[in-house]
Coordinates of C-alpha atoms and ligand atoms in Angstrom, one line a residue:
X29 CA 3.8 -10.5 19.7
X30 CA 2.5 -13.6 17.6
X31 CA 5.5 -15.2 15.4
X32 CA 5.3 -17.4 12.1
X33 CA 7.5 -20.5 12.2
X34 CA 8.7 -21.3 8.4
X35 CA 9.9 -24.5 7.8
X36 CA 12.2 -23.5 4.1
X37 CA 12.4 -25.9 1.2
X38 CA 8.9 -26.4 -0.3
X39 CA 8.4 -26.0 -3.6
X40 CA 5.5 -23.8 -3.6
X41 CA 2.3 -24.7 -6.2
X42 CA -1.1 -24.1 -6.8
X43 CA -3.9 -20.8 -7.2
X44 CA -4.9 -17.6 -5.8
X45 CA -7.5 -14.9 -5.8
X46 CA -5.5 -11.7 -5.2
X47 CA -7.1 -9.6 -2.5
X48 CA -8.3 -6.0 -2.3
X49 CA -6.2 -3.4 -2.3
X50 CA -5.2 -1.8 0.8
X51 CA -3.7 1.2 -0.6
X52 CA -7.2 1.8 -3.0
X53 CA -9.4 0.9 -0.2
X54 CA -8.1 3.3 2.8
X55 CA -8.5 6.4 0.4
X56 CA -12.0 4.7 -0.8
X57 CA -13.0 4.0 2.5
X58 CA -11.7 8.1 4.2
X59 CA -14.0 9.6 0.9
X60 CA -17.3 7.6 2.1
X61 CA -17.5 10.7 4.8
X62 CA -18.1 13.5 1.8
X63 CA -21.3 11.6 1.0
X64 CA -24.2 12.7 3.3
X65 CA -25.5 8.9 2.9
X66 CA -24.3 4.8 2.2
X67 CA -21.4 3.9 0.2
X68 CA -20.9 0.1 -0.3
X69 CA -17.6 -1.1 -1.2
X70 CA -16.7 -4.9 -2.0
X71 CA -13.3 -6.8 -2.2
X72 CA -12.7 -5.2 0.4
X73 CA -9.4 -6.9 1.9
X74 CA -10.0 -7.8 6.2
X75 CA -6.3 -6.4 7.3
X76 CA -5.8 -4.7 10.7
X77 CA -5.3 -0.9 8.8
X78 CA -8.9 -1.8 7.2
X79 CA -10.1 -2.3 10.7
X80 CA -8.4 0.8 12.3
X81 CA -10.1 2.8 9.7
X82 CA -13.8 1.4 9.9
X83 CA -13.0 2.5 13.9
X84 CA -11.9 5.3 13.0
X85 CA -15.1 5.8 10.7
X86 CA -17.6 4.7 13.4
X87 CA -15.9 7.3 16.2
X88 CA -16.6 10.0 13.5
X89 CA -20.4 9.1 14.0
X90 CA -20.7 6.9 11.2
X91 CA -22.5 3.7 10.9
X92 CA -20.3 0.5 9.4
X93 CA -21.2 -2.6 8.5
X94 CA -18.4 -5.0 7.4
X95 CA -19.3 -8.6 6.0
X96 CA -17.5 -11.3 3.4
X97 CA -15.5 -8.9 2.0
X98 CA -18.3 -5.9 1.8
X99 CA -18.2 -2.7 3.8
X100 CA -21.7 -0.4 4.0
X101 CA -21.1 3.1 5.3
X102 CA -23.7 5.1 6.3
X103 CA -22.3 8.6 6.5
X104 CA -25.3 10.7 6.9
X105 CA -24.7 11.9 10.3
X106 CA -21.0 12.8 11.5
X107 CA -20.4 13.8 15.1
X108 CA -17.2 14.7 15.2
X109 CA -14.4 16.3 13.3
X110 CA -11.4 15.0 15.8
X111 CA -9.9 11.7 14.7
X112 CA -9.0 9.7 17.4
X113 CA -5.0 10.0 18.4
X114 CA -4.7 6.3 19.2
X115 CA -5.8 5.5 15.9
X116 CA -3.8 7.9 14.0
X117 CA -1.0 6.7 16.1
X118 CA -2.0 3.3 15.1
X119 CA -2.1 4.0 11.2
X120 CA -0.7 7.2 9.7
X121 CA -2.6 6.8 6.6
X122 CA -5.5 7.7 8.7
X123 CA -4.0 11.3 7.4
X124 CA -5.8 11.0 4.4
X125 CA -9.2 11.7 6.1
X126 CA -8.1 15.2 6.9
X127 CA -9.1 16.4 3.1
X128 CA -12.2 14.3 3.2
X129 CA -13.6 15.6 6.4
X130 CA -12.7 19.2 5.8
X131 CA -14.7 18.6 2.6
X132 CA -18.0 17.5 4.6
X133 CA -17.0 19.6 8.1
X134 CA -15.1 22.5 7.6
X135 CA -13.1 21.6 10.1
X136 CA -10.5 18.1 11.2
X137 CA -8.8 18.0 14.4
X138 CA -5.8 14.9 13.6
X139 CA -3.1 13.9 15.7
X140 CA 0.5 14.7 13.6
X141 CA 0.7 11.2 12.4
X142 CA 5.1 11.0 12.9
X143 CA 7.1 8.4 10.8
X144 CA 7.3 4.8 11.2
X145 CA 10.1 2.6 10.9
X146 CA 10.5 3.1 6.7
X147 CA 10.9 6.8 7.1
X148 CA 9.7 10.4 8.9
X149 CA 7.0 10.1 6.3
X150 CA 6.5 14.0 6.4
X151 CA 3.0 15.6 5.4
X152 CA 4.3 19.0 4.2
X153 CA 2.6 18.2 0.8
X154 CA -0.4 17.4 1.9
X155 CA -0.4 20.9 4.2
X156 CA 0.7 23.0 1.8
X157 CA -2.3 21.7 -0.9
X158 CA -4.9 21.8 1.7
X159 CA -3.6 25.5 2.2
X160 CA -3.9 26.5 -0.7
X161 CA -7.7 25.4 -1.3
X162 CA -8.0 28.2 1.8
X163 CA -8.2 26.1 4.8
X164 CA -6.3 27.8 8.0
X165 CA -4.2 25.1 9.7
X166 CA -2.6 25.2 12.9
X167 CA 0.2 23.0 13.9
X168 CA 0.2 22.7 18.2
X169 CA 1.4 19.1 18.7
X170 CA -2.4 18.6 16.8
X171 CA -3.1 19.4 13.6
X172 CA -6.2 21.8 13.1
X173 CA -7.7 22.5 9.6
X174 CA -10.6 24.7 9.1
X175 CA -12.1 26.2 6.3
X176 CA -15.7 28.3 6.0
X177 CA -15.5 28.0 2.4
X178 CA -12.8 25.3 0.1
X179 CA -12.2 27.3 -3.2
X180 CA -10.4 25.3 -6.1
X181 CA -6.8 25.8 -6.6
X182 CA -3.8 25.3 -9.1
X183 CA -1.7 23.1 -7.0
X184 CA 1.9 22.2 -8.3
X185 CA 3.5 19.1 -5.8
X186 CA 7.0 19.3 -5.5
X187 CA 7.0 15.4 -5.2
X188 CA 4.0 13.2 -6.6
X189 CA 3.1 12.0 -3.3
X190 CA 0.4 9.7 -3.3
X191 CA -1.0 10.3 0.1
X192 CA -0.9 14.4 -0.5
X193 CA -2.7 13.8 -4.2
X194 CA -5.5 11.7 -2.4
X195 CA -5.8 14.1 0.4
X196 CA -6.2 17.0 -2.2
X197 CA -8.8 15.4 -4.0
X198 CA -10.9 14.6 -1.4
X199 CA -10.6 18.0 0.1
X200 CA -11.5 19.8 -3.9
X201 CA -14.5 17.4 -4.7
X202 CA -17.2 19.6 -3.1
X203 CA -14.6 23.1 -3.0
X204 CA -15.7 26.5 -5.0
X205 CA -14.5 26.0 -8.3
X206 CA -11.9 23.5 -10.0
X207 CA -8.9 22.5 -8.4
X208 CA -5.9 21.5 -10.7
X209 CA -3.5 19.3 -9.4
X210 CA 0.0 18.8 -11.2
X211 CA 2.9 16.6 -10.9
X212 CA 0.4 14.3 -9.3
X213 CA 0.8 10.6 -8.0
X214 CA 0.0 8.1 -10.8
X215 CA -0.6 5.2 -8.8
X216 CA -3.4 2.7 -9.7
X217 CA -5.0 3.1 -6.3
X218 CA -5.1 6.9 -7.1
X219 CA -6.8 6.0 -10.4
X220 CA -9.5 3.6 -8.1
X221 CA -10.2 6.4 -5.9
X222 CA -11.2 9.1 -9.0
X223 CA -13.4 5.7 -9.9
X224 CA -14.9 5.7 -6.6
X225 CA -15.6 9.6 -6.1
X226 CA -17.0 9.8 -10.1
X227 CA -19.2 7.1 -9.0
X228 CA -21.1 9.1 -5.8
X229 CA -20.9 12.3 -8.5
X230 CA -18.1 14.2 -8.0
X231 CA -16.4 15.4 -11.0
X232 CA -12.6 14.1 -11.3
X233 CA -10.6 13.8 -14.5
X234 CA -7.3 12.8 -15.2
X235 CA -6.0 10.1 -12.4
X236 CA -2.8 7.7 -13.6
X237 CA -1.9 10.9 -15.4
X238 CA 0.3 13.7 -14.1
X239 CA -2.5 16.2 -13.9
X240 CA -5.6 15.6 -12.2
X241 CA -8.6 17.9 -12.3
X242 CA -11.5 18.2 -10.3
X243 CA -14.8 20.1 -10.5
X244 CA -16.4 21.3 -7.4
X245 CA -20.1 19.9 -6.8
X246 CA -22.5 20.6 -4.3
X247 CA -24.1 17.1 -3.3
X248 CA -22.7 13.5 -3.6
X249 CA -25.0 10.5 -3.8
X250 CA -24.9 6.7 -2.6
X251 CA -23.2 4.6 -4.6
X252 CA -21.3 1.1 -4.6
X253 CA -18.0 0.1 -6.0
X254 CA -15.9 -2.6 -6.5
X255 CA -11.8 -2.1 -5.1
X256 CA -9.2 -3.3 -7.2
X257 CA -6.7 -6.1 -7.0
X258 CA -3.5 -5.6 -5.0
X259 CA -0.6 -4.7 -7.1
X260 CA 1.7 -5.4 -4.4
X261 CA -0.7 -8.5 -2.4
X262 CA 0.1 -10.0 -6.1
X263 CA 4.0 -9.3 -6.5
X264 CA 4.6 -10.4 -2.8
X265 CA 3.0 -14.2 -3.5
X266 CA 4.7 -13.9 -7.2
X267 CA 8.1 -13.6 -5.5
X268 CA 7.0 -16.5 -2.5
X269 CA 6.4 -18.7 -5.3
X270 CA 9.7 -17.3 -7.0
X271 CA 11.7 -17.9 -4.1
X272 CA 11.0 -21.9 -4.2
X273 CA 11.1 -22.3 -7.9
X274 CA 7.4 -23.3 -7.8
X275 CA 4.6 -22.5 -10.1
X276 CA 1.7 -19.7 -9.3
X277 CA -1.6 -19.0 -10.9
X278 CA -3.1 -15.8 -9.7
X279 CA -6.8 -14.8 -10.6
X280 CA -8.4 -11.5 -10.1
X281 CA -5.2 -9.1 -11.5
X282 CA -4.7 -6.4 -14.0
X283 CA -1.6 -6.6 -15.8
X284 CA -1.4 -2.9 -16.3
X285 CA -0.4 -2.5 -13.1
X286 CA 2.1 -5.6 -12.6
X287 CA 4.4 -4.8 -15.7
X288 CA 7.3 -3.1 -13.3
X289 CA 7.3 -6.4 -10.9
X290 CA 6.3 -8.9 -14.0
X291 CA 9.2 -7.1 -16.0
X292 CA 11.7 -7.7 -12.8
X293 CA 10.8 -11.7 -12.6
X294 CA 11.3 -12.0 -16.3
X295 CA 14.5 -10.6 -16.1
X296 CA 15.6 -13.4 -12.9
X297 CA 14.3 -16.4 -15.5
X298 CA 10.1 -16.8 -15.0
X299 CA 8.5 -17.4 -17.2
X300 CA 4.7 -16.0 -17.8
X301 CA 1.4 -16.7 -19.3
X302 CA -1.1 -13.9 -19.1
X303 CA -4.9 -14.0 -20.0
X304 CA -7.4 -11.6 -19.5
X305 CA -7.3 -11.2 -15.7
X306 CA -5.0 -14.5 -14.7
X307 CA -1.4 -14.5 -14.5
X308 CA 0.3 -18.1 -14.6
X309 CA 4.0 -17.9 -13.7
X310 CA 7.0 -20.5 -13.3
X311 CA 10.2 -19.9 -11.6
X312 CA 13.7 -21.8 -12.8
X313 CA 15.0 -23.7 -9.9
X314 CA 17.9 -21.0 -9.3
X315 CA 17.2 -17.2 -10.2
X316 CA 19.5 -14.9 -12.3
X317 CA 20.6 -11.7 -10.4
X318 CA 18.8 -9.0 -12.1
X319 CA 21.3 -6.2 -13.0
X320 CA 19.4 -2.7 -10.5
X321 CA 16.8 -2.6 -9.3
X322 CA 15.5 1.7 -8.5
X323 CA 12.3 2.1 -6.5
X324 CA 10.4 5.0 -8.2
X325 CA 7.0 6.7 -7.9
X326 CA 4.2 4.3 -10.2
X327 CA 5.2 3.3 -13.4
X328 CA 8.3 2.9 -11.9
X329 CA 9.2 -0.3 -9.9
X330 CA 7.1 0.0 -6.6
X331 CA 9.1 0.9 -3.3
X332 CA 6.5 -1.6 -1.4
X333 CA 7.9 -4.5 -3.6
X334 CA 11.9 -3.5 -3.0
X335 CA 12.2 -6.2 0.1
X336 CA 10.1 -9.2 -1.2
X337 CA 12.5 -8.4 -4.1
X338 CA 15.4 -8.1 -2.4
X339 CA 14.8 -11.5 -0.4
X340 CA 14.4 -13.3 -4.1
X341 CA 18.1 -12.2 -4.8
X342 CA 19.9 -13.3 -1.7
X343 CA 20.3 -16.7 -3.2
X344 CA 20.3 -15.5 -7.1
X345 CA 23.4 -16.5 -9.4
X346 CA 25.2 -12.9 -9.3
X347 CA 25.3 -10.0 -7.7
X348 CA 22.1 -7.5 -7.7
X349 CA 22.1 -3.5 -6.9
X350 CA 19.3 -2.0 -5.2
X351 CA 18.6 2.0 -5.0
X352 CA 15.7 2.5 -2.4
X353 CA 14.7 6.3 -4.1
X354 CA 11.3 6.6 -1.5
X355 CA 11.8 6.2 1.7
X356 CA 15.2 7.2 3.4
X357 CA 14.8 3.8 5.9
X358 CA 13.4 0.8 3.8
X359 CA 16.2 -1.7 4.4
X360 CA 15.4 -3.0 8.1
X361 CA 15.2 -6.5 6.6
X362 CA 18.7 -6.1 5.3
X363 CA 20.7 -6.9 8.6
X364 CA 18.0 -9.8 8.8
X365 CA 18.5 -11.3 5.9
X366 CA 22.0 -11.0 6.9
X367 CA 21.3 -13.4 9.7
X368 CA 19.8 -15.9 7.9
X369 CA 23.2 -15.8 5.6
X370 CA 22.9 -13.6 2.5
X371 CA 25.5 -11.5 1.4
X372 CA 24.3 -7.6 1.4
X373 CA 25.6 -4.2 1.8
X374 CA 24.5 -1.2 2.2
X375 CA 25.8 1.9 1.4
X376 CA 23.2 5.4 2.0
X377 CA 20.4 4.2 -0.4
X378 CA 22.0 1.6 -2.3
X379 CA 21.8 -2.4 -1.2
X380 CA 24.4 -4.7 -3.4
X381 CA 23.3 -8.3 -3.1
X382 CA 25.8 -11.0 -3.9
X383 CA 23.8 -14.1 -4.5
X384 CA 24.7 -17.0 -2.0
X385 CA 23.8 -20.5 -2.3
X386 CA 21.6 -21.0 0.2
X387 CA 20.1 -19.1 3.5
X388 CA 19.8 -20.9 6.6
X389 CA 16.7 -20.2 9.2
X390 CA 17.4 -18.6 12.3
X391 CA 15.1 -16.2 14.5
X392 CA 14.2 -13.1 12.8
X393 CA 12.2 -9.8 13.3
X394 CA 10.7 -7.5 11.2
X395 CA 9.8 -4.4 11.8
X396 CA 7.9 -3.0 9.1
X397 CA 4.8 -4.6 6.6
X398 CA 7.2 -5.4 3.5
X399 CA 9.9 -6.1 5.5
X400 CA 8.0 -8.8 7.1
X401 CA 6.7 -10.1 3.7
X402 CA 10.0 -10.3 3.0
X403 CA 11.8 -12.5 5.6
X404 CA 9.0 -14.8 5.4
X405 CA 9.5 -15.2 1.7
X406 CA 13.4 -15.7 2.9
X407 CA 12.6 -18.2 5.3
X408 CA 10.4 -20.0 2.5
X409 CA 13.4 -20.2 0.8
X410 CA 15.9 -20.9 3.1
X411 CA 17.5 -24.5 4.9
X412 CA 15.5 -25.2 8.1
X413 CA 13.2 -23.6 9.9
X414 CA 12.9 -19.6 10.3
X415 CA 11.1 -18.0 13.2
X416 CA 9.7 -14.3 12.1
X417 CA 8.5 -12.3 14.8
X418 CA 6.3 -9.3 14.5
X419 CA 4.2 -10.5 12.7
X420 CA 1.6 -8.3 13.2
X421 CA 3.0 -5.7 11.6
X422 CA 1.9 -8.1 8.0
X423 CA -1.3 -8.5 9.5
X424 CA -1.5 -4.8 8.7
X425 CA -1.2 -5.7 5.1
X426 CA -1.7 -9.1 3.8
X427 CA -5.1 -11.2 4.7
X428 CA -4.2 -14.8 6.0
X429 CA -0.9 -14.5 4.9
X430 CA 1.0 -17.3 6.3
X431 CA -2.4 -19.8 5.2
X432 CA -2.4 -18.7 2.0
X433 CA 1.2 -19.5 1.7
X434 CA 0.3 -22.9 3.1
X435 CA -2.6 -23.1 0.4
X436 CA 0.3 -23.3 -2.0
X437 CA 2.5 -25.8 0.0
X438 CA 4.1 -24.0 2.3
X439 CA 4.6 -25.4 5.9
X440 CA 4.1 -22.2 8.4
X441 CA 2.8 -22.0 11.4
X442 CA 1.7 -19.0 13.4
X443 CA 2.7 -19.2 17.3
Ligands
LIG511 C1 1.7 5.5 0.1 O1 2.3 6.1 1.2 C2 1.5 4.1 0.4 N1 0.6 4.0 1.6 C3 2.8 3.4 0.8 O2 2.6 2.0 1.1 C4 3.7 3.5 -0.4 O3 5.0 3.0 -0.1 C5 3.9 5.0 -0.8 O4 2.6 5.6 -1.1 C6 4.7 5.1 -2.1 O5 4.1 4.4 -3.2 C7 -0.7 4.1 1.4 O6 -1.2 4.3 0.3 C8 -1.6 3.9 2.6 P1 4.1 9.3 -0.5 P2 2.5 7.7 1.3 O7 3.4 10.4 0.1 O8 1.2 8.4 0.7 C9 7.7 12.0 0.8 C10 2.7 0.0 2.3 O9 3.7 -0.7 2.5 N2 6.7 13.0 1.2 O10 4.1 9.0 -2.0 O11 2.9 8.1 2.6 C11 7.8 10.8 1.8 O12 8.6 11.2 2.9 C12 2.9 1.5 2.4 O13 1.6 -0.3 1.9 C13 7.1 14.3 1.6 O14 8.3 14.6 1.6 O15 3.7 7.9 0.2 C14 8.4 9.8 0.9 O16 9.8 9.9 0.9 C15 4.3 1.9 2.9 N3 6.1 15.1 2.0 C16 7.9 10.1 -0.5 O17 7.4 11.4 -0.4 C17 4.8 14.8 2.0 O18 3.9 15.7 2.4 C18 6.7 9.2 -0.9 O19 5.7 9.4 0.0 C19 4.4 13.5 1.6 C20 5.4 12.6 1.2

């Protein structure tokens, strides 16, 4: 179990490129399978779930290359339809490759991917859709999904879940017909994956909307394709620099999909200067407690941002109320932060944060990706030093994240 040791009270300055984005390129990288050939994909981010899924590619039969940043997948020959249980176990968004490989196979043998420690993260959705495009799935411990023929479907989610939208798709790009899918996800990296699929000649309309159609095809071709910017890689360094009262440049981001956070840090006191693809932001020494914050689906203000948030407001002048709407267990950093001196409590879904003065380091532990993100963001913030352990659960999710901190002044060490 490695552990960052943050040393609070620098003022944090300078540039960054913002990073692939994990949630666009695990969907990306699970659709390279429906193309009997190579997909290259650059900007690709190096994180532990990217590197869990090129494993998981390579078991499948597929050959990967992975170099500065730029996979190459040769898909033409897969081997197998089972996805390995210790890397399901390992990532549970390897779930999404049940629709892709159904879609080149006919059949997908997958481990029942259980919750983690932000929720049970069901996948009833994404069942329920694949059903309904007429594969036969058996639930005995494993999952198995077969289907002779995938015929296009009207599909109506009960909840615009993004992993069930992406798992529909991939399953209905080479399905009998077209597939309609409504009350769908409108997440950016569902709007990247449509990109992606289009480009190897599929036939998908409508992503970042609420209905999404797709048009069976027969063949896909090679293609290449370039992985957008991380929404939430970009909040999470906007909030460390936030935390200090420093100053941040990023490059590489589309504002489109930063209004939610960008809207949040206006409303605390930073101020912004946006041009084309680069964000410059300054934080006031002390933030203002922004009145609620609700985590919704995308436009709304992103769940995956609620506890780098959240650690912003510990020391804020006022009180802040948070409503975690996503995931039933997304406040493990709350007793943490706690530790380190900020005044929360929680209450079923809501968080009330009464802005202290100052945090003071201590040992912490995270337990989840963001949750992580956050306490480090705390401890950038805080008097003396912080210890964060579990660290590798940000390694899951952020590239180099304690040196790009130190790129911007920060003094962290891993141990
Ligand atoms: C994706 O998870 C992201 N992961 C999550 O990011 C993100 O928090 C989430 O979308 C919401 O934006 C990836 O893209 C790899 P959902 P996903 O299906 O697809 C319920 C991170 O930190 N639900 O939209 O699992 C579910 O329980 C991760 O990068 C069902 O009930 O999210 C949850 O309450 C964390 N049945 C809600 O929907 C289903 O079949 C949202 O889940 C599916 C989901």
């Amino acid at each position: 179990m490695s552990i960052y040791r943050v040393v609070g009270g620098n003022k944090l300055e300078g540039e960054l490129k913002v990073e692939g984005s994990k949630n666009a390129v695990l969907p990306i990288l699970a659709a390279t399978v429906l193309n009997e050939g190579i997909s290259i994909i650059e900007n690709v981010p190096a994180l532990k779930d990217v590197a869990t899924m090129l494993q998981i590619l390579k078991e499948l039969g597929c050959s990967v290359e992975y170099r500065d940043n730029t996979v190459q997948v040769d898909a033409t020959c897969i081997s197998s339809s089972e996805i390995p249980e210790t890397l399901v176990r390992q990532m549970r968004s390897s779930i999404v490759l049940l629709g892709s490989l159904l879609g080149r196979t006919g059949k997908v043998i997958s481990t029942y991917p259980g919750g983690c420690a932000i929720g049970v993260r069901p996948i009833d959705l994404h069942l329920k859709g694949l059903k309904m495009l007429g594969a036969n799935i058996e639930l005995m411990g494993h999952i198995v999904c077969e289907s002779s023929e995938l015929k296009g479907a009207e599909i109506q989610l009960d909840y615009p879940s993004v992993g069930a939208t992406e798992n529909i798709m991939l399953a209905a790009v080479k399905a009998r017909g077209t597939t309609i899918i409504r009350n769908a996800a409108r997440e950016p990296e569902i709007g990247d994956l449509q990109e992606f699929l289009n480009s190897m000649g599929a036939k998908v309309w409508g992503a970042g909307g609420q209905i999404i159609r797709i048009e069976g095809v027969d063949k896909l071709h090679n293609t290449s394709h370039r992985v957008i910017p991380d929404r939430i890689i970009a909040g999470t360094y906007m909030a460390a620099a936030a935390a200090t009262g420093g100053r941040l440049k990023l490059n590489d981001i589309i504002i489109d999909h930063l209004h939610p956070v960008v809207d949040k840090l206006k409303e605390a006191g930073c101020v912004f200067e946006i041009r084309g693809d680069t964000l410059k932001m300054t934080a006031p020494k002390r933030l203002m407690a922004v009145d609620t914050v609700r985590t919704l689906p995308y436009p709304g203000f992103p769940t995956d941002m609620q506890a780098q948030f959240m650690a912003l407001m510990c020391c804020a002048r006022g009180t802040s109320i948070f409503i975690e709407n996503i995931f039933e267990n997304r406040y493990r950093h709350v007793d943490q932060l706690v530790k380190m001196g900020a005044d929360i409590k929680v209450d079923g879904r809501t968080a009330v944060i009464r802005g202290v003065k100052e945090l003071r380091g201590t040992l912490v532990n995270a337990e989840d990706l963001r949750g992580g993100a956050s306490l480090v963001i705390a401890g950038l913030a805080a008097k003396g030093t912080t210890l964060v352990e579990g660290v590798e659960h940000i390694d899951r999710g952020y590239q180099d994240f304690g040196s790009q901190l130190n790129r911007l002044g920060a003094d962290i060490q891993k141990l």
